[in-house]
Coordinates of C-alpha atoms and ligand atoms in Angstrom, one line a residue:
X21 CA -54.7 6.8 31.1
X22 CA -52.1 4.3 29.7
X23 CA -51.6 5.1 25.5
X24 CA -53.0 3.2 23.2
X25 CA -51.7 0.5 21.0
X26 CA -50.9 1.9 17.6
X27 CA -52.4 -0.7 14.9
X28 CA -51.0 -0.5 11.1
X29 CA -54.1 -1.9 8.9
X30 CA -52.6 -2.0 5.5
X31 CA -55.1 -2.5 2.9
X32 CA -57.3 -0.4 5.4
X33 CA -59.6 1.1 2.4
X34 CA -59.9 -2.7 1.2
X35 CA -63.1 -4.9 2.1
X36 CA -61.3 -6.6 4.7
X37 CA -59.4 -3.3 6.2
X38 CA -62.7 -1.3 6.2
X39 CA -64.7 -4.2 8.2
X40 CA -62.0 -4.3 10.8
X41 CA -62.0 -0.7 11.3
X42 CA -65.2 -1.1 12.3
X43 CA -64.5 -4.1 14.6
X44 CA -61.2 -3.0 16.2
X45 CA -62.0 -0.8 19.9
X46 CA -60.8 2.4 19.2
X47 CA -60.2 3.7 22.7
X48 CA -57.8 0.6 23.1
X49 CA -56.1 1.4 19.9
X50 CA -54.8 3.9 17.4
X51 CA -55.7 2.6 14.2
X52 CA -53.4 3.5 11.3
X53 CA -55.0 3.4 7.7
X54 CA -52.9 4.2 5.3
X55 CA -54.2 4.1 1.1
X56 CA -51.5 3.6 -1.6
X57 CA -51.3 7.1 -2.2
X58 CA -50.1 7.4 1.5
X59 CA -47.5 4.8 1.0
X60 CA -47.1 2.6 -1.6
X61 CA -46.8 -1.0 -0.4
X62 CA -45.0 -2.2 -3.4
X63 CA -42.0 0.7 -3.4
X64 CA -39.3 -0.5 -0.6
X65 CA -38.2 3.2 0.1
X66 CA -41.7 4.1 0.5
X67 CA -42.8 1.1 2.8
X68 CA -39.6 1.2 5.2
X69 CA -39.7 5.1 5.8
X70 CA -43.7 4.7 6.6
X71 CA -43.5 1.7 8.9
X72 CA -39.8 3.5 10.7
X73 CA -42.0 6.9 10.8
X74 CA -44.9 5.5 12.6
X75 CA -43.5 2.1 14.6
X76 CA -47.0 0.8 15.1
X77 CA -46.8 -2.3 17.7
X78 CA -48.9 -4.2 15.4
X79 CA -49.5 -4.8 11.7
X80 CA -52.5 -6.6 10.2
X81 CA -51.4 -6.6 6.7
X82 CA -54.4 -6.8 4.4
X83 CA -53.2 -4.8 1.3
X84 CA -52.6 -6.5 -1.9
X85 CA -53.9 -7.1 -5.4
X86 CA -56.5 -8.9 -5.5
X87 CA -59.2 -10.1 -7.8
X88 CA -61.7 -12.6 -9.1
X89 CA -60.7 -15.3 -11.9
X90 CA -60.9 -13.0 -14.9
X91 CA -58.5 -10.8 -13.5
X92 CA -56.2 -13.4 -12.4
X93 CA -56.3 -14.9 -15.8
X94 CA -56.0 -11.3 -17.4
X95 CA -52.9 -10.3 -15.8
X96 CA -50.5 -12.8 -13.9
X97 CA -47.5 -10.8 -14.0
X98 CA -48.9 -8.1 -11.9
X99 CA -50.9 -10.3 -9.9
X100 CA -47.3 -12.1 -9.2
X101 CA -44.9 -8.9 -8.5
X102 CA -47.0 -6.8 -6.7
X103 CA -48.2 -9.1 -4.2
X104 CA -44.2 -10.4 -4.0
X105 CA -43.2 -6.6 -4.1
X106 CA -46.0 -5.5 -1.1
X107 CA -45.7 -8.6 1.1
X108 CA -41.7 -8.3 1.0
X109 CA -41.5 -4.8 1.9
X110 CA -44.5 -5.0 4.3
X111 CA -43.0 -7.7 6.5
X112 CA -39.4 -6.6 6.0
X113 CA -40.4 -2.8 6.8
X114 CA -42.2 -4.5 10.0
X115 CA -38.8 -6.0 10.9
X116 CA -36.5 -3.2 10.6
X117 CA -38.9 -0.9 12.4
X118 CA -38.9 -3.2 15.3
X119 CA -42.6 -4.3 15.2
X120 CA -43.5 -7.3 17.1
X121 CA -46.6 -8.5 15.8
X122 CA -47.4 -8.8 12.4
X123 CA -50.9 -10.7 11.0
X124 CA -50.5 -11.5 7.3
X125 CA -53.5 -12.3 5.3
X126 CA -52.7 -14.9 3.1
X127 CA -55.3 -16.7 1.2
X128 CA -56.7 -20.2 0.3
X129 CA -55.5 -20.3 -3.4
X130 CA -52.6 -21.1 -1.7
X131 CA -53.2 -25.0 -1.4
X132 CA -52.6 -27.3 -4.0
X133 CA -55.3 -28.1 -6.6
X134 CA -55.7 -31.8 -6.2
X135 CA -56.5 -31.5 -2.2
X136 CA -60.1 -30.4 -2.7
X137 CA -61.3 -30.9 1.4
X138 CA -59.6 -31.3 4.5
X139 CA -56.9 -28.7 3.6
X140 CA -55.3 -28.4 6.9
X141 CA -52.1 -25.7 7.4
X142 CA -49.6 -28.5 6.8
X143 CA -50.2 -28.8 2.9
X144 CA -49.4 -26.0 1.8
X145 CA -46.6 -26.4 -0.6
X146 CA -47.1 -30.2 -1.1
X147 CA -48.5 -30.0 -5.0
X148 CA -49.4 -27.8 -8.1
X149 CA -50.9 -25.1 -7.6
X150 CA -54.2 -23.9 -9.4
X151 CA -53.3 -22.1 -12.5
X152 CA -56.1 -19.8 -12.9
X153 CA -54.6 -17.5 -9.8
X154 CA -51.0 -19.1 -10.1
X155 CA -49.2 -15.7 -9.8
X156 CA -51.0 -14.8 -6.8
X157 CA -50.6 -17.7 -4.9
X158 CA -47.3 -17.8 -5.8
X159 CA -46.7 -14.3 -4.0
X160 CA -49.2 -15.2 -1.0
X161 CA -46.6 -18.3 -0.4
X162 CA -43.9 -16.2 -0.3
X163 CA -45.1 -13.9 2.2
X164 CA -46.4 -16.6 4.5
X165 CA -42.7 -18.5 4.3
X166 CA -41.4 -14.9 4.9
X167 CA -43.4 -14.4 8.4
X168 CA -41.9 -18.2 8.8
X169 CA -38.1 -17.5 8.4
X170 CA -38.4 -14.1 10.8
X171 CA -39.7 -16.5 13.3
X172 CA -37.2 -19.0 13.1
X173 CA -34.6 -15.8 13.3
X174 CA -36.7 -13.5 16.2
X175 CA -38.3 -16.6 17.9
X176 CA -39.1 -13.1 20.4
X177 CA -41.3 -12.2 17.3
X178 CA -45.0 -13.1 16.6
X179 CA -45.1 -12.9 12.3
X180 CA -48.0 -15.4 11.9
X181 CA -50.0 -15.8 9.0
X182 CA -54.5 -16.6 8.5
X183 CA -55.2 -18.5 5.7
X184 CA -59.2 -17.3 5.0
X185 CA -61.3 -19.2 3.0
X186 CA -63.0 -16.5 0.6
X187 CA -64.6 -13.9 1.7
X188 CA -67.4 -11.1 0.5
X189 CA -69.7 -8.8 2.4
X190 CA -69.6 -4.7 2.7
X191 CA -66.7 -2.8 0.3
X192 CA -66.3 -6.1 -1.6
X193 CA -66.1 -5.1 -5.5
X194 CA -68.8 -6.2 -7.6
X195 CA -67.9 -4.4 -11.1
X196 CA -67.9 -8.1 -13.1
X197 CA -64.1 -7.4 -14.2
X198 CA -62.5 -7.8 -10.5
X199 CA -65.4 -9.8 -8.5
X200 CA -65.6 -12.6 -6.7
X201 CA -68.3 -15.1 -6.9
X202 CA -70.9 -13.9 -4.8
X203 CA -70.8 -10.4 -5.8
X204 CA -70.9 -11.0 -9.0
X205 CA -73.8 -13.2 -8.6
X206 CA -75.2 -10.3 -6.8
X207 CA -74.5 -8.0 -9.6
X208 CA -75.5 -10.5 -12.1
X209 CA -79.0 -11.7 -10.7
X210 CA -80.0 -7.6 -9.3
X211 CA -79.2 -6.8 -13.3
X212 CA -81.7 -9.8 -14.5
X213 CA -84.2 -8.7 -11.6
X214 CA -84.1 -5.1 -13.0
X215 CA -84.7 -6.3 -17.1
X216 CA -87.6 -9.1 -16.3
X217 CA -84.6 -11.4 -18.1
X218 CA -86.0 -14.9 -17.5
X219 CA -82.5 -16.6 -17.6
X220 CA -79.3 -15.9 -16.4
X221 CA -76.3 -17.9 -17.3
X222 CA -73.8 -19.5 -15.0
X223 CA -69.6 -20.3 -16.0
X224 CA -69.7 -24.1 -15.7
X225 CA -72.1 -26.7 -15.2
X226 CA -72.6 -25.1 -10.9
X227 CA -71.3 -28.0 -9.6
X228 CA -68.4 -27.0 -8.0
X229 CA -68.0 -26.1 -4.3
X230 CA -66.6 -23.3 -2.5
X231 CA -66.4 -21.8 1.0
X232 CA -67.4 -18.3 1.3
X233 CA -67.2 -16.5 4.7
X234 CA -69.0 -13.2 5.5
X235 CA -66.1 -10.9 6.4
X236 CA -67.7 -9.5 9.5
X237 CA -67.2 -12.7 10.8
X238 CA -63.3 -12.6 9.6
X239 CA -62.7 -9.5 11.1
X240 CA -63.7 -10.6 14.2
X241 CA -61.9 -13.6 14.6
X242 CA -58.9 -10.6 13.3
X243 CA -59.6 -8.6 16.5
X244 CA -59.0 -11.8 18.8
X245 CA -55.6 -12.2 17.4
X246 CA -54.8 -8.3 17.5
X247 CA -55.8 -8.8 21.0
X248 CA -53.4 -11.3 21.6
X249 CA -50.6 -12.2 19.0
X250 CA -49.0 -14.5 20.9
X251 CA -52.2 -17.3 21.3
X252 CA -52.7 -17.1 17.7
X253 CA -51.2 -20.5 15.8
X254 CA -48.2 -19.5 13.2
X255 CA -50.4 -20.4 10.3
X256 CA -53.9 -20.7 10.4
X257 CA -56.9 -21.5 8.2
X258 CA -60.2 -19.1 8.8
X259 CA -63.2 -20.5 7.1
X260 CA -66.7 -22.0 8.2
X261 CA -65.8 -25.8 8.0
X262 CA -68.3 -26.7 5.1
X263 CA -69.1 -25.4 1.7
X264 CA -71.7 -24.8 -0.7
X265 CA -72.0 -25.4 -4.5
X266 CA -72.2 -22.2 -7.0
X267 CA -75.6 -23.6 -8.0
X268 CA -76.8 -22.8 -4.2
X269 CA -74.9 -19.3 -4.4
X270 CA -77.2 -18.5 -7.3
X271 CA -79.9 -19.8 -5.3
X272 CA -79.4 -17.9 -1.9
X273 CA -78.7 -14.8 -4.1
X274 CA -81.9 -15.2 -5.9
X275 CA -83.9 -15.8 -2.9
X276 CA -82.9 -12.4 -1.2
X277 CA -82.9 -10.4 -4.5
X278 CA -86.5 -11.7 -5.6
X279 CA -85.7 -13.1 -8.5
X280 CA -87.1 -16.1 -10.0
X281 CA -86.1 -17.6 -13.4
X282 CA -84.2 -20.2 -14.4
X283 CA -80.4 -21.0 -15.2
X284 CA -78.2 -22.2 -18.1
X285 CA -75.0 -23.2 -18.0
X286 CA -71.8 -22.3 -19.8
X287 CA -69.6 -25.5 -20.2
X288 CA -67.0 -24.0 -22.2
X289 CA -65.9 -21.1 -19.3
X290 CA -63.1 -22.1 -16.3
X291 CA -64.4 -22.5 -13.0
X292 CA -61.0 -23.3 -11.0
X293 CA -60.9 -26.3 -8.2
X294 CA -63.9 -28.6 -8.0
X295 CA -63.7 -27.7 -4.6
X296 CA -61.5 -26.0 -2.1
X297 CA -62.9 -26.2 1.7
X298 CA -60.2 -26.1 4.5
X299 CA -59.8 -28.0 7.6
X300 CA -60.7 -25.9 10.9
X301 CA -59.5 -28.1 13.8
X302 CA -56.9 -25.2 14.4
X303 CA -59.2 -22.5 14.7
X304 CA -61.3 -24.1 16.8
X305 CA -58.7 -24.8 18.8
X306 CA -58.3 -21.2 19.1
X307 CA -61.2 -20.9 20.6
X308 CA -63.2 -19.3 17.2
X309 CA -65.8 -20.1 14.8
X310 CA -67.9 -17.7 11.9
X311 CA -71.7 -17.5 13.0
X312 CA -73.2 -15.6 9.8
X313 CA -75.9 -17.6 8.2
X314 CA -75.3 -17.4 4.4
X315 CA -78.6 -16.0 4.0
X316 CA -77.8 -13.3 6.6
X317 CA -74.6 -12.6 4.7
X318 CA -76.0 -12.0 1.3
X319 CA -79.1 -10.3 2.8
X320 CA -76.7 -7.8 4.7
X321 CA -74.0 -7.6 1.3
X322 CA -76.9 -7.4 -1.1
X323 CA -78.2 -4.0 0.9
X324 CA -74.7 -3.0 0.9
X325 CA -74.9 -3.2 -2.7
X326 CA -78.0 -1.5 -2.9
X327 CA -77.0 1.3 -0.8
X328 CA -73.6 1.9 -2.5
X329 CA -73.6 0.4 -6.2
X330 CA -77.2 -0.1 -7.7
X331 CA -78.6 2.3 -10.0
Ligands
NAP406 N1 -61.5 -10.9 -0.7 C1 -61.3 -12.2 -0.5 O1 -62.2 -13.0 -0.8 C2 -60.1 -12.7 0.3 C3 -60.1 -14.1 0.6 C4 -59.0 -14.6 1.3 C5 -57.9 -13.7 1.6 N2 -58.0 -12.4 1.2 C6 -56.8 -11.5 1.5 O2 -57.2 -10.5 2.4 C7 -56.5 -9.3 2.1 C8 -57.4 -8.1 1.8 O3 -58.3 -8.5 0.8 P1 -59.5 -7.5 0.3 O4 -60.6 -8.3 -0.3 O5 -59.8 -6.6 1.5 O6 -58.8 -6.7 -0.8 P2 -59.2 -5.3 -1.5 O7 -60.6 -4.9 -1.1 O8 -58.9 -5.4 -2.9 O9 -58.2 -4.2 -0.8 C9 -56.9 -4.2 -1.2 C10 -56.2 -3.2 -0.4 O10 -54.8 -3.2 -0.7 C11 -54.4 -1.9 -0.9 N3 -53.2 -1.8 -1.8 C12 -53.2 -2.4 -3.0 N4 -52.0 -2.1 -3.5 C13 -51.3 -1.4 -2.6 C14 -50.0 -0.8 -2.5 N5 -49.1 -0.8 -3.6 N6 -49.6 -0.1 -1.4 C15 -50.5 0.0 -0.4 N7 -51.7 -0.5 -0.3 C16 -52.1 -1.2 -1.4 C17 -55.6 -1.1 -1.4 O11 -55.4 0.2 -1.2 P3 -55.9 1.4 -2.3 O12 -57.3 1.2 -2.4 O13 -55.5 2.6 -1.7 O14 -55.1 1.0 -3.5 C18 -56.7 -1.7 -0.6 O15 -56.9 -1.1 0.6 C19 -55.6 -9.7 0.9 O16 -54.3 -10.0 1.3 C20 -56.3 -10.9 0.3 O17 -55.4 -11.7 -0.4 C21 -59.1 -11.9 0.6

C-alpha cells in the first residue's frame, strides 16, 4: 500500500478547518491539525520548526484571526499583525520546509470598496480598501502577493491563493462579539423566538447585499484543489455567483427558526460595502460550483446551533 499524502490544515479547529476534515479522504491522506497551542502561527520559531518537523506535501492554510465587523472595528492592530505575522511564517515555513503545494485562504474584503459586483481576481489592489476590516485585508493581501512572489521565484511550486466569498455553516461563531452575519442573525432571531419579542432590530436600513456560501460547499471545492494543486488557477474567487440582501438573511433565518414579527431598522450603525459579490467565470472554469440552497444552509447551521450553542 503506497503512504499517504500528509495534509497540514492550519486553522484545522476553525469553521473552515473542521468542515474539511470532514471532507478530506482519510485513507488517501494524513491530515495534520494542529491548534495554536500546538504551534503558534504568528511566532516564526514556532511555525518553521513545526512545518521542518512534519514536511507535509500540502498545506491548506486556513488559520488566522478572524471576525465579524465589530471586532474588526474593535481591534485593527491585532487584526493587521497577526494575520501579517501567521500568513508570513505560514508560507515562508512552507518554503523552507520544501512543501510544494500550499492553498491560502484569503478572503473577499480584499477587493476594493467601490467595485461592488463583478469582482473578478484581477482587481484586487486597484482601489481603497473598505475601512471597517482595513487591517485584515491589508494582511490577507500580503499573504496572497506572498504565494505570488514564491511562484515567480519556484515557478516548480504551486502557492495559489481562493478568494471565498463569506462563509458560515457548522463551528462558525455566533457569540454577537465575533460573528458574522448570518449567525448572528441566527443568534439574534433564536433569542427573539425564545422571549415572544415582537421586533428585532436590524444595523442599517437591510438594503445591502452580500454573498454568503455554506462552507460545506467551500470545502468541497477545497478537496478538488488538494486533489490536484496544479489545475487550480493562482488566484481564485469561491462564491455562488449571486447575492442576497441582509433583509432576505433575516427573512430565510426567520423562516427556519419560526419566528414571525417584524423588523426596525438602525440607520445610525455601519454596514460596510453596499454590496460585495465576486465574479465566478474562473471557478467555473475549474470545473466547480456551490449547490447548497440558502434555506438548506441555514436549516443545517441553525441545528448546528441548536445542537451546540442554544440554551
Ligand atoms: N469565515 C468566513 O466567513 C470566511 C470567509 C472568507 C475567508 N475566510 C478565511 O478562511 C480562513 C478560515 O476561517 P474560519 O472562519 O475557519 O476561521 P476561524 O473559525 O476563526 O478559525 C481560525 C483558526 O485559526 C487558528 N489560529 C488563530 N491564530 C492562530 C495562531 N497564532 N497559530 C495557529 N493557529 C491559529 C485557530 O486556532 P485555535 O482555535 O487553536 O486558536 C482556528 O483554528 C481564514 O483565513 C479566513 O480569512 C473565512
Amino acid at each position: 500500500m503506497s503512504a499517504r499524502e500528509k495534509v497540514l490544515i492550519t486553522g484545522g479547529s476553525g469553521m473552515v478547518g473542521k468542515n474539511l476534515v470532514s471532507a478530506l479522504d482519510h485513507n488517501r491522506y494524513e491530515v495534520l491539525t494542529p491548534t495554536s497551542l500546538d504551534v503558534d502561527l504568528s511566532d516564526k520559531r514556532s511555525a518553521f520548526n513545526y512545518i521542518d518537523k512534519q514536511r507535509p506535501g500540502i498545506v491548506v492554510h486556513a488559520a488566522g484571526i478572524v471576525g465579524g465587523i465589530q471586532a474588526n472595528l474593535a481591534e485593527p492592530i491585532r487584526f493587521l499583525t497577526k494575520n501579517l505575522e501567521i500568513g508570513a511564517n505560514t508560507i515562508l515555513a512552507s518554503l523552507n520546509a520544501g512543501v510544494a503545494s500550499l492553498i491560502n485562504l484569503s478572503s473577499s474584503c480584499v477587493y476594493p470598496k467601490d467595485i461592488g459586483s463583478n469582482l473578478t481576481e484581477d482587481d484586487i489592489l486597484s482601489g481603497k480598501l473598505e475601512p471597517t476590516n482595513e487591517g485584515y485585508a491589508l494582511a490577507k493581501i500580503t499573504a496572497m502577493r506572498l504565494c505570488d512572489f514564491v511562484r515567480r521565484e519556484h515557478p516548480e511550486l504551486n502557492y495559489k491563493s481562493v478568494v471565498p466569498c463569506n462563509l458560515y455553516g457548522p463551528w462558525d461563531k455566533f457569540h454577537p462579539k465575533n460573528s458574522h452575519l448570518i449567525p448572528a442573525i441566527i443568534h439574534k432571531v433564536h433569542n427573539a423566538n425564545q422571549r415572544q419579542d415582537s421586533q428585532i432590530e436590524i444595523w442599517g436600513d437591510g438594503t445591502a447585499r452580500r454573498e454568503f456560501m455554506y462552507v460545506a460547499d467551500l470545502v468541497d471545492g477545497l478537496a478538488k484543489a488538494v486533489a490536484d494543486p496544479c489545475a487550480l488557477p493562482d488566484t481564485m474567487n469561491m462564491g455562488l455567483g449571486y447575492d442576497f440582501s441582509i433583509q432576505d438573511y433575516y427573512e430565510a433565518v426567520a423562516g427556519v427558526v419560526g419566528w414571525s414579527g417584524s423588523f426596525t431598522y438602525n440607520l445610525s450603525k455601519p454596514v460596510g460595502m453596499k454590496q460585495k459579490l465576486l465574479n465566478v467565470e474562473r471557478q467555473r472554469a475549474w470545473g466547480w460550483q456551490p449547490t447548497t440552497s440558502l434555506v438548506d444552509g441555514i436549516k443545517r447551521t441553525y441545528q448546528f446551533y441548536l445542537k451546540e450553542h442554544a440554551q
